[in-house]
Coordinates of C-alpha atoms in Angstrom, one line a residue:
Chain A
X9 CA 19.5 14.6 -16.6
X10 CA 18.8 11.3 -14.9
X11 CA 21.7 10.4 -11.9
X12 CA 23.0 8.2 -9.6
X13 CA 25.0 8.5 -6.4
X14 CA 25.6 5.9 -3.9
X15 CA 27.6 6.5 -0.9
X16 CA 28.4 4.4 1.7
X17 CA 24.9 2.6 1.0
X18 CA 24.1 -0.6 3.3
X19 CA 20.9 -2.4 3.4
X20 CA 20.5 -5.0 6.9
X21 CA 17.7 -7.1 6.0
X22 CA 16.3 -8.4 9.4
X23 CA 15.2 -11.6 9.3
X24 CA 12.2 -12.6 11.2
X25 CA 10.7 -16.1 12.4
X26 CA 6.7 -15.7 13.6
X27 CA 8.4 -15.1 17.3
X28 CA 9.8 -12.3 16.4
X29 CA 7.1 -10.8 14.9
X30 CA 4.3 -10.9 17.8
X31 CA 3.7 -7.9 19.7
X32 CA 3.4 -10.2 22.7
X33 CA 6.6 -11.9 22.5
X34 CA 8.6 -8.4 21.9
X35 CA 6.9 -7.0 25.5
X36 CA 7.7 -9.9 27.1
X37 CA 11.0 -10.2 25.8
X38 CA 11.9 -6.3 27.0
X39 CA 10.1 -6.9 30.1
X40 CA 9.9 -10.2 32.1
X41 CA 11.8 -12.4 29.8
X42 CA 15.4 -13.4 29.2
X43 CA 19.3 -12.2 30.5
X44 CA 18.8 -8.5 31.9
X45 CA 21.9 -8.0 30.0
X46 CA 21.1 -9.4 27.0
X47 CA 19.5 -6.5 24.2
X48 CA 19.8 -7.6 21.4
X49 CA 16.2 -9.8 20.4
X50 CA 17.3 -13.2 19.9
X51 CA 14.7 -14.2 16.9
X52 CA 15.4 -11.8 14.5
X53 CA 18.5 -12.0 12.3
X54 CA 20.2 -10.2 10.7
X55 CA 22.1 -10.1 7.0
X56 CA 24.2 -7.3 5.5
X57 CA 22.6 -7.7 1.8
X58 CA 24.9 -4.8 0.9
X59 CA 27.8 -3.5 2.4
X60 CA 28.8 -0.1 1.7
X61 CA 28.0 0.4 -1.6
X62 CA 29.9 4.0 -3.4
X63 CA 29.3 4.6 -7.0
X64 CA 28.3 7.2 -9.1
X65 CA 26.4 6.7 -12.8
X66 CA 25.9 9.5 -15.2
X67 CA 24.0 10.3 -18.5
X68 CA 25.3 7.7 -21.0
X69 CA 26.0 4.8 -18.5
X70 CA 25.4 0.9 -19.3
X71 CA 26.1 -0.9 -16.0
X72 CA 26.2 -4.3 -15.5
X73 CA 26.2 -6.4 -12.4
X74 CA 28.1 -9.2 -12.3
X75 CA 27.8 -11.7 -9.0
X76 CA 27.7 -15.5 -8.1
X77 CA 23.8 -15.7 -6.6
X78 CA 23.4 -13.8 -3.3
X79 CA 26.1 -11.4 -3.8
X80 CA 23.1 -8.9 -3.4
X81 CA 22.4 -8.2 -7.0
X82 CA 19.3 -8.0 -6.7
X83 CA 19.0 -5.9 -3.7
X84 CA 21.3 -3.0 -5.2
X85 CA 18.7 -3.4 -7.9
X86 CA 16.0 -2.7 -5.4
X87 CA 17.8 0.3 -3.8
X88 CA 18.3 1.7 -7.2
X89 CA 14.5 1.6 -8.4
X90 CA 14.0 3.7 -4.9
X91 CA 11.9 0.8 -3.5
X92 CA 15.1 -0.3 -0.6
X93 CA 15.8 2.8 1.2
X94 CA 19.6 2.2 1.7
X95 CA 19.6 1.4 6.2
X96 CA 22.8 3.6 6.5
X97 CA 24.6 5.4 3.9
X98 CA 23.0 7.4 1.1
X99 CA 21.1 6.8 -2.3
X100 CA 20.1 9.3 -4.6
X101 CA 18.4 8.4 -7.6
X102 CA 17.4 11.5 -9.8
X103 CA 15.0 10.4 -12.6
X104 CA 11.8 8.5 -13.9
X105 CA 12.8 4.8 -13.1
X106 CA 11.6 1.5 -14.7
X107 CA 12.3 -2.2 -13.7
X108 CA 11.2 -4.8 -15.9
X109 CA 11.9 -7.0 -13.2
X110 CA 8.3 -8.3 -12.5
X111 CA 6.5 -8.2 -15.6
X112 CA 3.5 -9.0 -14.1
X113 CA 3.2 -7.0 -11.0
X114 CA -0.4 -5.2 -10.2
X115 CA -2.3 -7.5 -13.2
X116 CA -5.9 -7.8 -11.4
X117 CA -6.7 -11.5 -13.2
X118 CA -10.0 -10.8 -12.9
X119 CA -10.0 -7.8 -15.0
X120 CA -10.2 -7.5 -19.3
X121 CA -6.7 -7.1 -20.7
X122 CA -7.9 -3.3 -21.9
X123 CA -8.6 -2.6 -18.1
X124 CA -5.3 -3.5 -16.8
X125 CA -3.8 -1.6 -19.6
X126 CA -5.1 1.2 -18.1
X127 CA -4.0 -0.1 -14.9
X128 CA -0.5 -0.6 -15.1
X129 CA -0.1 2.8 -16.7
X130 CA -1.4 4.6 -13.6
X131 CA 1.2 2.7 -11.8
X132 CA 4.2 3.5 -14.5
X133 CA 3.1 6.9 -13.3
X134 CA 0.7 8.1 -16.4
X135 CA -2.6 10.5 -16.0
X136 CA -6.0 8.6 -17.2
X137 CA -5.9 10.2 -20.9
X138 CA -1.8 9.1 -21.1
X139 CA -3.1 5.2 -19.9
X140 CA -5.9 5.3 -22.1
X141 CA -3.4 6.3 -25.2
X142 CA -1.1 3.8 -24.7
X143 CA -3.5 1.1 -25.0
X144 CA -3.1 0.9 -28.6
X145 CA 0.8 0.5 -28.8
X146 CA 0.1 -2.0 -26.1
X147 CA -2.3 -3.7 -28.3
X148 CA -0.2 -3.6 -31.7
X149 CA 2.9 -4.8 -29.8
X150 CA 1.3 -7.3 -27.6
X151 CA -0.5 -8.6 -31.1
X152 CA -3.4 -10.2 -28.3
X153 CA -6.0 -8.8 -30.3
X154 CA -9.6 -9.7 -29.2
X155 CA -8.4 -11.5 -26.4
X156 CA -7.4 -7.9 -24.5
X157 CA -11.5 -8.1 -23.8
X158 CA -11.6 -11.2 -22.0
X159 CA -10.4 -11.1 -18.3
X160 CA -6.7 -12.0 -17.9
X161 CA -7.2 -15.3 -16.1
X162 CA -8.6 -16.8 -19.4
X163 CA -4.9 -16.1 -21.3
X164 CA -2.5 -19.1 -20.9
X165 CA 0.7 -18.2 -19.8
X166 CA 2.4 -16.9 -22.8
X167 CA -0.1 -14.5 -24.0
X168 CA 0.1 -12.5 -19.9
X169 CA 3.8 -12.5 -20.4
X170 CA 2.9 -11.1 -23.8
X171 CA 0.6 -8.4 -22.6
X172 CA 2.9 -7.6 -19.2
X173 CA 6.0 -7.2 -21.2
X174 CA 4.4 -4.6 -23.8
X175 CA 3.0 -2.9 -21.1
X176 CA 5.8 -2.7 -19.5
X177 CA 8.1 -1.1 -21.9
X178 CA 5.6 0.9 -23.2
X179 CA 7.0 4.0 -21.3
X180 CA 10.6 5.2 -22.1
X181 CA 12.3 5.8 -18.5
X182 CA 15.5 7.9 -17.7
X183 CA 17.1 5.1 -15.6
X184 CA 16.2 1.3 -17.2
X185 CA 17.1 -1.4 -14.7
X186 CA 16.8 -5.0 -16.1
X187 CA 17.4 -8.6 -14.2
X188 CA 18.5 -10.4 -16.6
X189 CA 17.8 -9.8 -20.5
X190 CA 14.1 -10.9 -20.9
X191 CA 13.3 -13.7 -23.8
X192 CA 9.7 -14.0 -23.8
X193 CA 7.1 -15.4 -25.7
X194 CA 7.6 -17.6 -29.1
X195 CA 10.4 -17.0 -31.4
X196 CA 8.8 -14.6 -33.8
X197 CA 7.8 -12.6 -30.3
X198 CA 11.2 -13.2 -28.6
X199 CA 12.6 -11.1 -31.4
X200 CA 10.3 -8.1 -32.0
X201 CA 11.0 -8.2 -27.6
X202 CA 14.4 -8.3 -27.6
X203 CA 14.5 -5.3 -30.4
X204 CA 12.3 -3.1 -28.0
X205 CA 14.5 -3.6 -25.2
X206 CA 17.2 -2.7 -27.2
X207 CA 15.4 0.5 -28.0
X208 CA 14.6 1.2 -24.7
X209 CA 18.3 0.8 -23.4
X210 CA 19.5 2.9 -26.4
X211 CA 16.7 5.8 -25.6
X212 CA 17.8 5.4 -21.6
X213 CA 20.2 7.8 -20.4
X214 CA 21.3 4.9 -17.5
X215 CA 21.0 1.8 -17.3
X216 CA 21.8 -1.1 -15.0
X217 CA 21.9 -5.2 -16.3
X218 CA 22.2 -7.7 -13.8
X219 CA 23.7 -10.7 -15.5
X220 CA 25.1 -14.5 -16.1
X221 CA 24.9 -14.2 -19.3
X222 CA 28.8 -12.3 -19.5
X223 CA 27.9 -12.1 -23.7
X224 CA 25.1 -9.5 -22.8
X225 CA 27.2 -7.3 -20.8
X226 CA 30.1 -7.1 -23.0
X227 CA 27.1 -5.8 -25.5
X228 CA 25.1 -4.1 -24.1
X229 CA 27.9 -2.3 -21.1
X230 CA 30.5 0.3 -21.2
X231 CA 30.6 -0.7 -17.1
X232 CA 30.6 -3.3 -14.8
X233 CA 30.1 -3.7 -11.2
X234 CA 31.6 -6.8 -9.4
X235 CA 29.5 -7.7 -6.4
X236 CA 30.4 -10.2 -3.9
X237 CA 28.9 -10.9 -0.2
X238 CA 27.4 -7.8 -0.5
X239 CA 30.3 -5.6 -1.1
X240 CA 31.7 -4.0 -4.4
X241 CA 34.6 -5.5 -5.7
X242 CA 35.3 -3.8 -8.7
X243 CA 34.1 -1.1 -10.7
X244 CA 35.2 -0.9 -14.5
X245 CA 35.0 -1.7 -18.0
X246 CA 33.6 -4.9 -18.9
X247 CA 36.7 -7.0 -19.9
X248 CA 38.9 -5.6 -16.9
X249 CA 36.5 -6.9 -14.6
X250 CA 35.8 -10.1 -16.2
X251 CA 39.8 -10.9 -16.5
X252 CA 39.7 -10.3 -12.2
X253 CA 36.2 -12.2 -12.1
X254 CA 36.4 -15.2 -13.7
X255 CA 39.5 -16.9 -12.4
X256 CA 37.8 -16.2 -8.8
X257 CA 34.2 -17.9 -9.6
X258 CA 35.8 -20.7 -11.5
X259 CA 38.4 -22.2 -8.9
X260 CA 37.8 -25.6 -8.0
X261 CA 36.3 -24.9 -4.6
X262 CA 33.6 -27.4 -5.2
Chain B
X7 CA 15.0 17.2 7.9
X8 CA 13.4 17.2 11.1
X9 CA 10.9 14.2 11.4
X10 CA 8.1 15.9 11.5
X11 CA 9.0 17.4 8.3
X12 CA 9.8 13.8 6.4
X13 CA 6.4 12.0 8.1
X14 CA 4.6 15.2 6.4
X15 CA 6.3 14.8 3.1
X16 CA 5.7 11.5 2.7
X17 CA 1.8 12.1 3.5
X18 CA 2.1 15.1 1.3
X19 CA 3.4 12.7 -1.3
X20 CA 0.8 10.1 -0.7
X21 CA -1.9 13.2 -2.0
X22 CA -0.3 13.6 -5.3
X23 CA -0.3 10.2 -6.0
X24 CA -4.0 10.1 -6.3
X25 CA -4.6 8.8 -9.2
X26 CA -2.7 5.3 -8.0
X27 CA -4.8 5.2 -4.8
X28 CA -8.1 6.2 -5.7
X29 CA -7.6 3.7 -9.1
X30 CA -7.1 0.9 -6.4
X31 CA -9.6 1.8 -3.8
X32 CA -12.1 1.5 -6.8
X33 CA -10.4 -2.0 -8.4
X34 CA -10.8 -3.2 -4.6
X35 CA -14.5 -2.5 -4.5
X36 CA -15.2 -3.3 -7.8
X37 CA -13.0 -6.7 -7.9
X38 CA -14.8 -8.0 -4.7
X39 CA -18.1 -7.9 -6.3
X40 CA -17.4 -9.0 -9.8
X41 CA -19.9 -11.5 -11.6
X42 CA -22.2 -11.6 -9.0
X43 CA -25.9 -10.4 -9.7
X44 CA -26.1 -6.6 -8.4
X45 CA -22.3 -6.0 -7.9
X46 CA -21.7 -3.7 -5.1
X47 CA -24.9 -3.0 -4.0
X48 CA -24.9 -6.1 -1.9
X49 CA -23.1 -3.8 0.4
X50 CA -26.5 -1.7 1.0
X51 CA -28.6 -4.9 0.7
X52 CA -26.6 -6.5 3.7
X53 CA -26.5 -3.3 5.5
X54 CA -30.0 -2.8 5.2
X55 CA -30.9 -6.4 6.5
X56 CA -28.7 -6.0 9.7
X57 CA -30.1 -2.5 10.0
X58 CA -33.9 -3.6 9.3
X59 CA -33.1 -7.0 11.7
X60 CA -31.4 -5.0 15.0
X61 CA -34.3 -2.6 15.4
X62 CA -36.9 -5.0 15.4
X63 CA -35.2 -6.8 18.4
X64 CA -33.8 -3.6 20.2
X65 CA -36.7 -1.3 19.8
X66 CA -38.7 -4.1 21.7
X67 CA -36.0 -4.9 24.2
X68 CA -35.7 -1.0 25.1
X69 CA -39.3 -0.6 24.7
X70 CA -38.9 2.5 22.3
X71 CA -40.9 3.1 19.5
X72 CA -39.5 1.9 16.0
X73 CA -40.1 5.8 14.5
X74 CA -37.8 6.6 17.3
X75 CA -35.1 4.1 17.1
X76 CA -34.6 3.1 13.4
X77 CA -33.3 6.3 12.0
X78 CA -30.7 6.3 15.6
X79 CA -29.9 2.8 14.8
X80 CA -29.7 2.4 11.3
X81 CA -27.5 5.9 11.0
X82 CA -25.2 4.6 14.0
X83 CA -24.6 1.5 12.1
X84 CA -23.6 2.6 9.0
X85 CA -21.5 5.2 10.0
X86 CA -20.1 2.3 12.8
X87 CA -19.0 0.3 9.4
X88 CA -16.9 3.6 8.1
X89 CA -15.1 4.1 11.3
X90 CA -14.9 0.5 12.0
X91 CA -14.0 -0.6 8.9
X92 CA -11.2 2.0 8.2
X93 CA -9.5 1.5 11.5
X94 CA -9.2 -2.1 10.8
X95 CA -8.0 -2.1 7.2
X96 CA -5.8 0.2 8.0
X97 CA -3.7 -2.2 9.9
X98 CA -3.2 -4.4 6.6
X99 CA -2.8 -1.3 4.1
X100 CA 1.1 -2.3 3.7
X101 CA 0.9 -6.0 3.8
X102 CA -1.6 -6.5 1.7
X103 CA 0.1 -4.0 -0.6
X104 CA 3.5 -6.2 -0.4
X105 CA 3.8 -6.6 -4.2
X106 CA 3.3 -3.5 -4.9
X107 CA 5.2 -2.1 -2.3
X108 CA 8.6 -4.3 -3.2
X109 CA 8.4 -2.8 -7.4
X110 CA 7.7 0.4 -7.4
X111 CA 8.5 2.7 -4.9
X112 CA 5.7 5.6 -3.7
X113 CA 5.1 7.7 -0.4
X114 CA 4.0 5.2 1.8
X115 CA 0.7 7.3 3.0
X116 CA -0.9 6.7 -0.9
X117 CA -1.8 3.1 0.5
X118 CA -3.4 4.4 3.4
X119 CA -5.5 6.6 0.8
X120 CA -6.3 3.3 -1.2
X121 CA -8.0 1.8 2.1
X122 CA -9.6 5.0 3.7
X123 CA -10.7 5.5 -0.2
X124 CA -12.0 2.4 -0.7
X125 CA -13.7 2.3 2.6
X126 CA -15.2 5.7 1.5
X127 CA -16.4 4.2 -1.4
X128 CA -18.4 1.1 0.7
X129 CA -19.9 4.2 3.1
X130 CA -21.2 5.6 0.4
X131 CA -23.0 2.7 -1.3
X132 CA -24.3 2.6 2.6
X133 CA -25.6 6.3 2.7
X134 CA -28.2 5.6 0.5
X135 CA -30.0 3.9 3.1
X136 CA -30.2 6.7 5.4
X137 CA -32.7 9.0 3.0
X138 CA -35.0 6.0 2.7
X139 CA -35.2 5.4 6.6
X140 CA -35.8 9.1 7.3
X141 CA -38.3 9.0 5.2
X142 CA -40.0 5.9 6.4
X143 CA -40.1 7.0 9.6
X144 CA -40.5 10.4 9.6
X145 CA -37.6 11.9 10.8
X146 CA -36.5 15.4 11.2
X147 CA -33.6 16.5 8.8
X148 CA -33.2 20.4 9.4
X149 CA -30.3 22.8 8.5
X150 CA -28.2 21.1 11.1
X151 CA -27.5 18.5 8.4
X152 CA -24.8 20.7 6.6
X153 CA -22.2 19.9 9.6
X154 CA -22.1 16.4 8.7
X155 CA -19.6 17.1 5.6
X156 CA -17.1 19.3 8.2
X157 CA -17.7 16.2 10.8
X158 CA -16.9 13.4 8.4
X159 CA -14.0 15.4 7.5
X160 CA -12.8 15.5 10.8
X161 CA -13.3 12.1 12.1
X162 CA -11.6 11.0 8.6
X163 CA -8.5 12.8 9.6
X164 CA -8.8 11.5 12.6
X165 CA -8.7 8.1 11.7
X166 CA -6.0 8.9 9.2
X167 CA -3.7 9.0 11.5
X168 CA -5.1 6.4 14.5
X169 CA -4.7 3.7 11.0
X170 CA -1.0 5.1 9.4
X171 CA 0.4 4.8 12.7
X172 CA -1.0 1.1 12.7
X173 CA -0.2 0.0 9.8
X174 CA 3.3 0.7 10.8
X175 CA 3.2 -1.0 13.7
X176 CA 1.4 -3.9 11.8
X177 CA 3.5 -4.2 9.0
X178 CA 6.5 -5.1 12.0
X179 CA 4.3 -7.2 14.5
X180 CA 1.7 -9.3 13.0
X181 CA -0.6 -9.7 15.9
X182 CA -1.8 -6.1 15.7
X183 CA -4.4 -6.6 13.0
X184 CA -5.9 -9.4 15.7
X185 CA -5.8 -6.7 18.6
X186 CA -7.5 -4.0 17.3
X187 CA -10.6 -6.0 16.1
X188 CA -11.0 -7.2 19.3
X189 CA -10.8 -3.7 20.5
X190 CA -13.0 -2.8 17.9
X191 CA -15.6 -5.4 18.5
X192 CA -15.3 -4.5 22.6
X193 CA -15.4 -0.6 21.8
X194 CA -18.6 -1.8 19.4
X195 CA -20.7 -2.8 22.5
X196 CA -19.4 0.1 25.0
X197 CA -19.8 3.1 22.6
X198 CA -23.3 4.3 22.0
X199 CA -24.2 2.5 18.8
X200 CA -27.3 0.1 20.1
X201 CA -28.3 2.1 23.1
X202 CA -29.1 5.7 22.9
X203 CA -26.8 8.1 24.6
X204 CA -29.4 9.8 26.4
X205 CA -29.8 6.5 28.9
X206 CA -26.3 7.1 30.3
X207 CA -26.0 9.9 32.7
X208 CA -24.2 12.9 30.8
X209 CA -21.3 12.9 32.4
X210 CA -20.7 8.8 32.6
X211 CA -17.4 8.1 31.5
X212 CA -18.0 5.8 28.5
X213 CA -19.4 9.2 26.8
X214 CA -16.9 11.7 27.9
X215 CA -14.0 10.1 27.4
X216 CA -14.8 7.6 24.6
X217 CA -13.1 9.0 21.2
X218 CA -15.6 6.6 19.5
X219 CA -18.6 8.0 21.2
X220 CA -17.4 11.5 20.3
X221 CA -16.7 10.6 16.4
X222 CA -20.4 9.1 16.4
X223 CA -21.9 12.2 17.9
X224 CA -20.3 14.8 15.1
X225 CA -21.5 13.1 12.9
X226 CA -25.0 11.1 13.5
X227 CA -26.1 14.1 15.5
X228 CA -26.4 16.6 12.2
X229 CA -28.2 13.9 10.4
X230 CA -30.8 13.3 12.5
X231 CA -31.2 16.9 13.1
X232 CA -29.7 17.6 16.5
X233 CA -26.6 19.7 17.3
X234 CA -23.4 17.4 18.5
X235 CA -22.0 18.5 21.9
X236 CA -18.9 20.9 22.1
X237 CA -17.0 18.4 23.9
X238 CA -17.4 15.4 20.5
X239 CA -16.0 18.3 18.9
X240 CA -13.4 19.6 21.2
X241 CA -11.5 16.0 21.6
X242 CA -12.0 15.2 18.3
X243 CA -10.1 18.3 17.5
X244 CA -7.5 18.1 20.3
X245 CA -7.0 14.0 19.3
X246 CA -6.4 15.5 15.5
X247 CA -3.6 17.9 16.9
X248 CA -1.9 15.4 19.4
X249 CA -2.4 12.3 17.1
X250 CA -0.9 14.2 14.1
X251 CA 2.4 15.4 15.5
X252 CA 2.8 11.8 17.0
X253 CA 2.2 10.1 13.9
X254 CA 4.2 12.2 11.8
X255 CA 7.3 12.3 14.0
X256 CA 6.6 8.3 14.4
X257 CA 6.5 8.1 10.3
X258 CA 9.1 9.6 9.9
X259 CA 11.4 8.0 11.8
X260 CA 9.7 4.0 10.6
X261 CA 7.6 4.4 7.4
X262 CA 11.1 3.4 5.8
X263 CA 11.6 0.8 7.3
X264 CA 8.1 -0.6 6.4
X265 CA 9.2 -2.3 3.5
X266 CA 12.0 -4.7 4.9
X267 CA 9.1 -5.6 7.3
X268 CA 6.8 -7.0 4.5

């Protein structure tokens, strides 16, 4: 049974400039340079992306995340596919994880289309035989046919996006965690897409939407998260939070 | 969890994911050389030139026979390339892993495994050389030979944890990478690579006390059919103890925060 549990979770993202990142600069800086009194390093700053963060998710959870841009969507996204260690607090996320966040992540363009098949599959976790057996879902879903033999830096754009996405959600995960409901490809692809994401949030036992698009979460969530400067500002059913939401975002501030 | 305990896991973890690492090590050999006429095995052709090249000039210079000095040379400078090599990868095993690293999230010792493998890989397209020079100049190879597998396997752990400790220190102050291959390239000239051992006094200090002399000894000694010297094998081994329980405590405390470096 896949979980969730946030508690008190904060992620400081330090911000560097190239002084702050030379060895040189950081001995001289504790040693010779600068106010004897002053610690703290002076080129690095520092942003609370997320500022404790406490929720739990269960079997049968549809979370959306709802958020003007840099509420820190993205970055509780991050923390929840294990790839942000939370910098105080905790996060424990039990269960196999997939973001289709970056399609395209780990393509090698040099490489046929059958070879990073196999590729991504070791990276979504699979053993060789597994990667090697997926290769033909890939290939009926993808519909790329002879063209999974040429090296991917010969496929225009569409047809990667094609061949990342099926690989992709080739794998059924435990937690699903989406930015944004993907519409790739043509119209006759977009559909057959939008159908196997819909399969794979139904077959997911969580699963967490970041979203504009409010007509997706009322769809697709029984929950929503309200973030904003980093902090949660609500946590409940879709409509509740949208009633508190949208009167906030749309005041004439600008 | 002490910290010792978490660095451990996390190389613990970074074994079991082998099938990730040892799949890039082999895209990262295989991806440098594709379309170009014999692949990978420009690796041995290069080698073998530099090899072929330096003992012509240095077995004049020292005014020792070539019998004498290729099989020294040419087996110092490939196994030169595996140390050097590794150590300076090493330093870029998280940033050049960035993608990766920000999607999906794995012990951060598998992409020390993806360099030390791939550089494992190169060594071995190297090794072939060594049979052929033995052969062409008629050097020994005697049952000493079978302690090159047990010194290989300690100067890779060795270096295992000389390049996870850098990388972390890389991945937060970019300069590093710089550093040590200007340390390498000094450490290159110093350590007995060109010049034969046997012209220093025993006890000079650039022997004793170099870890790089010592790695070289375990393991070019065996191959040429000589037994290495307790001491290669005594700091080596006390360097593995030491250097271990420092990384590990060191890992476990930063290798987290790695990825808000990148």
């Amino acid at each position: 049974m896949a979980s969730v549990v946030l508690e008190q979770a904060s992620v400081d993202l330090a911000i560097f400039n190239s002084r702050g990142r030379a060895l040189k600069s950081e001995i001289l800086r504790r040693t010779i340079g600068g106010d004897l009194r002053d610690e703290r390093d002076r080129s690095v700053q520092v942003v609370r992306a997320l500022d404790q963060i406490s929720f739990e998710a269960h079997d049968g959870d549809r979370i959306g995340l709802i958020g003007s841009n840099g509420a820190g969507k993205t970055t509780l996204l991050r923390v929840l596919s294990r790839v942000y260690p939370p910098t105080s607090g905790r996060a424990v996320v039990d269960g196999r994880v997939s973001t289709l966040i970056d399609l395209s992540m780990g393509m090698d363009t040099d490489a046929t289309g059958y070879e990073n098949i196999v590729m991504r599959g070791i990276m979504l976790g699979l053993d060789a035989t597994e990667a090697k057996a997926i290769t033909a879902d890939v290939e009926e879903f993808s519909e790329l046919g002879d063209y999974l033999s040429l090296p991917i830096r010969t496929y225009s754009s569409g047809m990667m996006l094609r061949l990342a996405f099926a690989v992709s959600t080739v794998v059924q995960p435990d937690i699903l965690i989406l930015d944004e409901i993907i519409g790739v490809g043509d119209a006759r692809f977009k559909d057959r897409a939008e159908k196997r994401v819909q399969n794979m949030i139904s077959n997911a036992s969580i699963v967490f939407i970041a979203s504009h698009d409010n007509g997706a979460i009322r769809r697709f969530c029984n929950r929503t998260l309200w973030l904003k400067g980093g902090k949660l500002m609500m946590d409940g059913a879709p409509d509740e939070v949208f009633a508190a939401y949208n009167p906030e975002e749309h005041t004439p501030a600008e | 969890m002490s910290l010792v305990a978490l660095g451990a896991s996390d190389v613990a973890g970074g074994f079991k994911s082998w099938r990730m690492w040892w799949m890039l090590a082999k895209n990262d050999v295989v991806r440098r050389y594709r379309r170009s006429r014999i692949g990978q095995w420009w690796l041995t052709l290069s080698m073998a030139a530099m090899i072929g090249g330096m003992s012509l000039v240095y077995s004049g210079l020292f005014n020792t026979p070539m019998a004498d000095y290729l099989p020294y040379l040419g087996t110092g400078l490939v196994l030169w390339g595996l140390v050097s090599s590794v150590i300076i990868d090493c330093c870029l095993s998280f940033t050049e892993a960035e993608n990766i690293m920000r999607q999906i999230a794995l012990p951060r010792f598998t992409y020390l495994l993806r360099t030390i493998g791939r550089n494992l890989l190169v060594f071995g397209h190297n090794l072939v050389l060594l049979p052929i020079m033995y052969f062409l100049s008629g050097s020994p190879v005697n049952w000493y030979v079978l302690l090159f597998i047990p010194s290989l396997l300690l100067v890779l752990a060795n270096l295992a944890w000389a390049g996870y400790m850098l990388a972390i220190l890389s991945a937060r102050f970019r300069d590093i990478p710089q550093i040590i291959q200007s340390v390498v390239q000094v450490a290159f000239f110093i350590s007995p690579v060109i010049y034969k051992a046997s012209q220093l006094r025993i006890d000079h200090p650039l022997l004793v006390w170099n870890p790089f002399a010592s790695m070289l000894d375990v393991m070019r000694a065996p191959l040429l059919g000589q037994m290495p010297s307790l001491w290669s094998y005594g700091m080596l081994a006390a360097l593995l103890v030491v250097g271990w329980l420092t990384t590990l405590a060191f890992a476990g405390k930063y290798s987290h925060r790695v990825v808000y470096w990148l």
